[in-house]
mmCIF file of C-alpha atoms in Angstrom:
data_model
loop_
_atom_site.group_PDB
_atom_site.id
_atom_site.type_symbol
_atom_site.label_atom_id
_atom_site.label_comp_id
_atom_site.label_asym_id
_atom_site.label_seq_id
_atom_site.Cartn_x
_atom_site.Cartn_y
_atom_site.Cartn_z
ATOM 1 C CA SER F 1 -36.353 32.352 -59.546
ATOM 2 C CA ILE F 2 -32.798 31.681 -60.821
ATOM 3 C CA THR F 3 -33.002 29.433 -63.958
ATOM 4 C CA ASP F 4 -29.331 29.450 -64.769
ATOM 5 C CA TRP F 5 -26.875 28.517 -62.301
ATOM 6 C CA THR F 6 -24.176 27.546 -64.636
ATOM 7 C CA LYS F 7 -22.409 30.987 -65.262
ATOM 8 C CA ILE F 8 -22.690 32.895 -62.145
ATOM 9 C CA TYR F 9 -20.218 35.980 -61.799
ATOM 10 C CA GLU F 10 -21.449 38.495 -59.374
ATOM 11 C CA LEU F 11 -23.336 38.807 -55.931
ATOM 12 C CA THR F 12 -24.586 42.328 -55.305
ATOM 13 C CA ILE F 13 -26.504 43.847 -52.235
ATOM 14 C CA VAL F 14 -28.098 47.274 -52.944
ATOM 15 C CA PHE F 15 -30.176 49.969 -51.119
ATOM 16 C CA GLU F 16 -32.106 52.302 -53.279
ATOM 17 C CA ASN F 17 -33.533 55.666 -52.258
ATOM 18 C CA TYR F 18 -36.725 55.002 -53.746
ATOM 19 C CA ALA F 19 -37.209 51.615 -52.055
ATOM 20 C CA LEU F 20 -36.430 52.910 -48.589
ATOM 21 C CA SER F 21 -39.299 55.491 -48.826
ATOM 22 C CA PRO F 22 -42.765 54.784 -47.271
ATOM 23 C CA GLN F 23 -44.723 54.452 -50.225
ATOM 24 C CA TRP F 24 -42.420 51.295 -51.216
ATOM 25 C CA ALA F 25 -41.931 48.274 -48.954
ATOM 26 C CA GLY F 26 -39.545 49.848 -46.632
ATOM 27 C CA ASN F 27 -39.773 52.530 -44.295
ATOM 28 C CA GLY F 28 -36.114 52.593 -43.207
ATOM 29 C CA PRO F 29 -33.473 55.374 -42.966
ATOM 30 C CA ARG F 30 -31.885 56.475 -46.209
ATOM 31 C CA SER F 31 -28.428 55.828 -44.543
ATOM 32 C CA GLY F 32 -27.538 53.055 -41.800
ATOM 33 C CA THR F 33 -25.530 50.176 -40.991
ATOM 34 C CA ILE F 34 -26.022 46.453 -41.667
ATOM 35 C CA TYR F 35 -23.942 43.334 -41.011
ATOM 36 C CA ILE F 36 -23.740 40.379 -43.401
ATOM 37 C CA ASP F 37 -22.041 36.867 -42.999
ATOM 38 C CA ASN F 38 -21.685 33.458 -44.230
ATOM 39 C CA LEU F 39 -22.864 33.970 -47.931
ATOM 40 C CA ALA F 40 -23.303 30.476 -49.694
ATOM 41 C CA VAL F 41 -25.105 28.597 -52.212
ATOM 42 C CA THR F 42 -26.810 25.564 -51.083
ATOM 43 C CA THR F 43 -29.188 22.870 -51.657
ATOM 44 C CA SER F 44 -32.058 21.380 -49.213
ATOM 45 C CA SER F 45 -29.759 18.397 -48.587
ATOM 46 C CA MET F 46 -27.146 20.952 -46.643
ATOM 47 C CA SER F 47 -24.325 20.722 -49.383
ATOM 48 C CA TYR F 48 -23.013 24.107 -49.997
ATOM 49 C CA VAL F 49 -20.282 26.243 -51.381
ATOM 50 C CA ARG F 50 -19.293 29.206 -48.967
ATOM 51 C CA LEU F 51 -19.071 32.540 -51.120
ATOM 52 C CA ASP F 52 -17.665 34.373 -48.034
ATOM 53 C CA HIS F 53 -17.831 34.715 -44.419
ATOM 54 C CA TYR F 54 -15.370 37.503 -43.944
ATOM 55 C CA PRO F 55 -12.657 35.743 -41.698
ATOM 56 C CA ASP F 56 -9.495 37.207 -42.966
ATOM 57 C CA LYS F 57 -10.127 40.952 -43.358
ATOM 58 C CA TRP F 58 -9.308 40.717 -47.174
ATOM 59 C CA ASP F 59 -11.133 41.803 -50.154
ATOM 60 C CA ILE F 60 -10.892 38.494 -51.808
ATOM 61 C CA ASN F 61 -13.709 36.225 -50.932
ATOM 62 C CA SER F 62 -13.773 32.521 -50.621
ATOM 63 C CA VAL F 63 -14.180 31.847 -54.254
ATOM 64 C CA GLY F 64 -11.229 34.236 -55.604
ATOM 65 C CA GLY F 65 -13.540 37.205 -56.632
ATOM 66 C CA LEU F 66 -13.410 40.606 -54.848
ATOM 67 C CA THR F 67 -15.574 42.140 -52.523
ATOM 68 C CA SER F 68 -15.935 46.227 -53.266
ATOM 69 C CA PRO F 69 -18.198 48.970 -52.635
ATOM 70 C CA ILE F 70 -20.560 50.238 -55.428
ATOM 71 C CA TYR F 71 -22.592 53.312 -55.442
ATOM 72 C CA GLY F 72 -24.363 56.000 -57.908
ATOM 73 C CA GLY F 73 -26.512 59.035 -58.138
ATOM 74 C CA GLY F 74 -24.968 60.484 -54.809
ATOM 75 C CA GLY F 75 -24.987 57.507 -52.804
ATOM 76 C CA MET F 76 -22.234 56.111 -50.775
ATOM 77 C CA CYS F 77 -21.146 52.697 -49.210
ATOM 78 C CA ASN F 78 -18.161 51.580 -47.083
ATOM 79 C CA LYS F 79 -17.482 47.942 -46.255
ATOM 80 C CA PHE F 80 -15.500 46.639 -43.266
ATOM 81 C CA SER F 81 -14.542 43.144 -42.012
ATOM 82 C CA VAL F 82 -15.233 43.657 -38.435
ATOM 83 C CA THR F 83 -14.990 41.476 -34.990
ATOM 84 C CA ASP F 84 -17.805 43.005 -32.992
ATOM 85 C CA HIS F 85 -20.642 41.530 -34.673
ATOM 86 C CA PRO F 86 -20.079 37.910 -35.890
ATOM 87 C CA THR F 87 -22.698 35.326 -36.382
ATOM 88 C CA GLU F 88 -22.301 32.122 -33.978
ATOM 89 C CA GLY F 89 -19.291 30.219 -34.614
ATOM 90 C CA TYR F 90 -17.457 32.971 -36.842
ATOM 91 C CA ALA F 91 -14.816 35.379 -36.123
ATOM 92 C CA ARG F 92 -15.966 38.329 -38.340
ATOM 93 C CA SER F 93 -18.756 39.856 -40.372
ATOM 94 C CA LEU F 94 -19.041 42.318 -43.048
ATOM 95 C CA LYS F 95 -20.315 45.585 -41.664
ATOM 96 C CA THR F 96 -21.623 47.845 -44.510
ATOM 97 C CA ILE F 97 -22.261 51.465 -44.204
ATOM 98 C CA TYR F 98 -24.608 52.954 -46.809
ATOM 99 C CA ASN F 99 -25.933 56.484 -47.368
ATOM 100 C CA VAL F 100 -28.670 56.835 -50.352
ATOM 101 C CA SER F 101 -30.044 60.230 -48.980
ATOM 102 C CA ALA F 102 -29.769 61.987 -52.548
ATOM 103 C CA GLU F 103 -33.017 61.529 -54.567
ATOM 104 C CA ASN F 104 -31.611 59.165 -57.105
ATOM 105 C CA ALA F 105 -28.933 57.609 -55.169
ATOM 106 C CA TRP F 106 -28.206 53.927 -54.945
ATOM 107 C CA ALA F 107 -25.346 52.056 -52.913
ATOM 108 C CA GLY F 108 -24.240 48.484 -52.027
ATOM 109 C CA ILE F 109 -21.681 45.827 -52.147
ATOM 110 C CA ARG F 110 -20.633 43.920 -54.991
ATOM 111 C CA GLY F 111 -18.810 40.662 -54.845
ATOM 112 C CA THR F 112 -17.598 39.152 -57.960
ATOM 113 C CA VAL F 113 -17.503 35.442 -57.950
ATOM 114 C CA GLY F 114 -14.092 34.021 -59.316
ATOM 115 C CA GLY F 115 -12.809 37.505 -60.407
ATOM 116 C CA PHE F 116 -11.016 37.950 -63.595
ATOM 117 C CA ASP F 117 -8.627 36.227 -65.943
ATOM 118 C CA ILE F 118 -5.342 37.681 -66.914
ATOM 119 C CA TYR F 119 -7.113 39.251 -69.931
ATOM 120 C CA SER F 120 -9.785 40.854 -67.771
ATOM 121 C CA ASN F 121 -12.478 38.395 -68.748
ATOM 122 C CA ARG F 122 -14.845 37.394 -65.969
ATOM 123 C CA VAL F 123 -14.663 33.830 -64.453
ATOM 124 C CA VAL F 124 -17.605 32.392 -64.178
ATOM 125 C CA HIS F 125 -19.038 29.695 -61.597
ATOM 126 C CA ASP F 126 -20.969 26.579 -62.651
ATOM 127 C CA PHE F 127 -23.396 26.287 -59.393
ATOM 128 C CA SER F 128 -25.802 23.994 -61.203
ATOM 129 C CA ALA F 129 -25.445 21.497 -58.562
ATOM 130 C CA TYR F 130 -27.167 24.197 -56.092
ATOM 131 C CA ASN F 131 -30.478 25.849 -56.063
ATOM 132 C CA GLN F 132 -30.516 28.519 -53.480
ATOM 133 C CA MET F 133 -28.452 31.247 -51.947
ATOM 134 C CA THR F 134 -28.335 31.973 -48.326
ATOM 135 C CA PHE F 135 -26.737 34.678 -45.912
ATOM 136 C CA TYR F 136 -27.405 36.302 -42.650
ATOM 137 C CA THR F 137 -27.987 39.813 -41.989
ATOM 138 C CA LYS F 138 -28.817 42.103 -39.261
ATOM 139 C CA ALA F 139 -29.176 46.052 -38.700
ATOM 140 C CA GLU F 140 -26.857 47.916 -36.453
ATOM 141 C CA SER F 141 -29.967 49.449 -34.560
ATOM 142 C CA ASP F 142 -33.354 50.225 -35.316
ATOM 143 C CA SER F 143 -32.488 53.786 -36.085
ATOM 144 C CA GLN F 144 -30.159 52.331 -38.849
ATOM 145 C CA ASN F 145 -32.336 49.620 -40.184
ATOM 146 C CA PRO F 146 -33.111 49.988 -43.855
ATOM 147 C CA GLY F 147 -36.016 47.699 -43.505
ATOM 148 C CA ASN F 148 -35.173 46.022 -46.925
ATOM 149 C CA MET F 149 -32.392 45.585 -49.575
ATOM 150 C CA LYS F 150 -32.024 43.987 -52.928
ATOM 151 C CA VAL F 151 -29.832 40.889 -53.385
ATOM 152 C CA GLU F 152 -28.882 40.354 -56.915
ATOM 153 C CA LEU F 153 -27.006 37.121 -58.407
ATOM 154 C CA SER F 154 -25.801 37.835 -61.886
ATOM 155 C CA SER F 155 -24.879 35.187 -64.451
ATOM 156 C CA SER F 156 -23.736 35.744 -67.895
ATOM 157 C CA THR F 157 -26.908 35.930 -69.397
ATOM 158 C CA THR F 158 -29.187 37.753 -66.870
ATOM 159 C CA ALA F 159 -29.452 39.218 -63.259
ATOM 160 C CA TYR F 160 -31.633 37.587 -60.701
ATOM 161 C CA TYR F 161 -32.944 39.857 -57.960
ATOM 162 C CA LYS F 162 -34.957 39.486 -54.852
ATOM 163 C CA TRP F 163 -35.899 42.095 -52.306
ATOM 164 C CA ILE F 164 -35.233 41.092 -48.768
ATOM 165 C CA SER F 165 -37.305 42.449 -46.068
ATOM 166 C CA GLY F 166 -37.867 42.141 -42.289
ATOM 167 C CA ILE F 167 -34.348 42.692 -41.228
ATOM 168 C CA THR F 168 -34.039 43.408 -37.630
ATOM 169 C CA THR F 169 -31.041 43.879 -34.950
ATOM 170 C CA SER F 170 -30.606 40.067 -34.447
ATOM 171 C CA TRP F 171 -29.019 37.765 -36.979
ATOM 172 C CA GLN F 172 -31.505 36.107 -39.343
ATOM 173 C CA LYS F 173 -30.858 33.641 -41.968
ATOM 174 C CA TYR F 174 -32.264 34.376 -45.786
#
């Protein structure tokens, strides 16, 4: 549960080798393709701030930050704004291709929320009027379905994360 919405600066979606193995929650492949769309922070009263819905094929998201691939331990991740798998009512979604086959591999997508100022300091956002984050995701196919992924939202004091499971080949809102 997120306790500090006042200084949010980063959203990360991560695939980790150990989390995709059978002894953990996921039984998915260590490489695959998923789609992500319509990231937002919201309240139960339907008010929201869209973080990104990937309409423009740019790396700059809706609140001024950058979206980029991240990886380590031999992992790999690529991202593409595509038109062939949008959610209803939107033109594009973010296609994410990952490979975490190496033993300690991890990979994902990082989106800064607000970017950096001219002195390279993180620009944080106060989302204290909101109390949840939502997004849509789906797998390319059953054979490329990770089964689960970790979603992290970072503030200047801590990182909050949640494992998302039950990913299918149809768009689902989380």
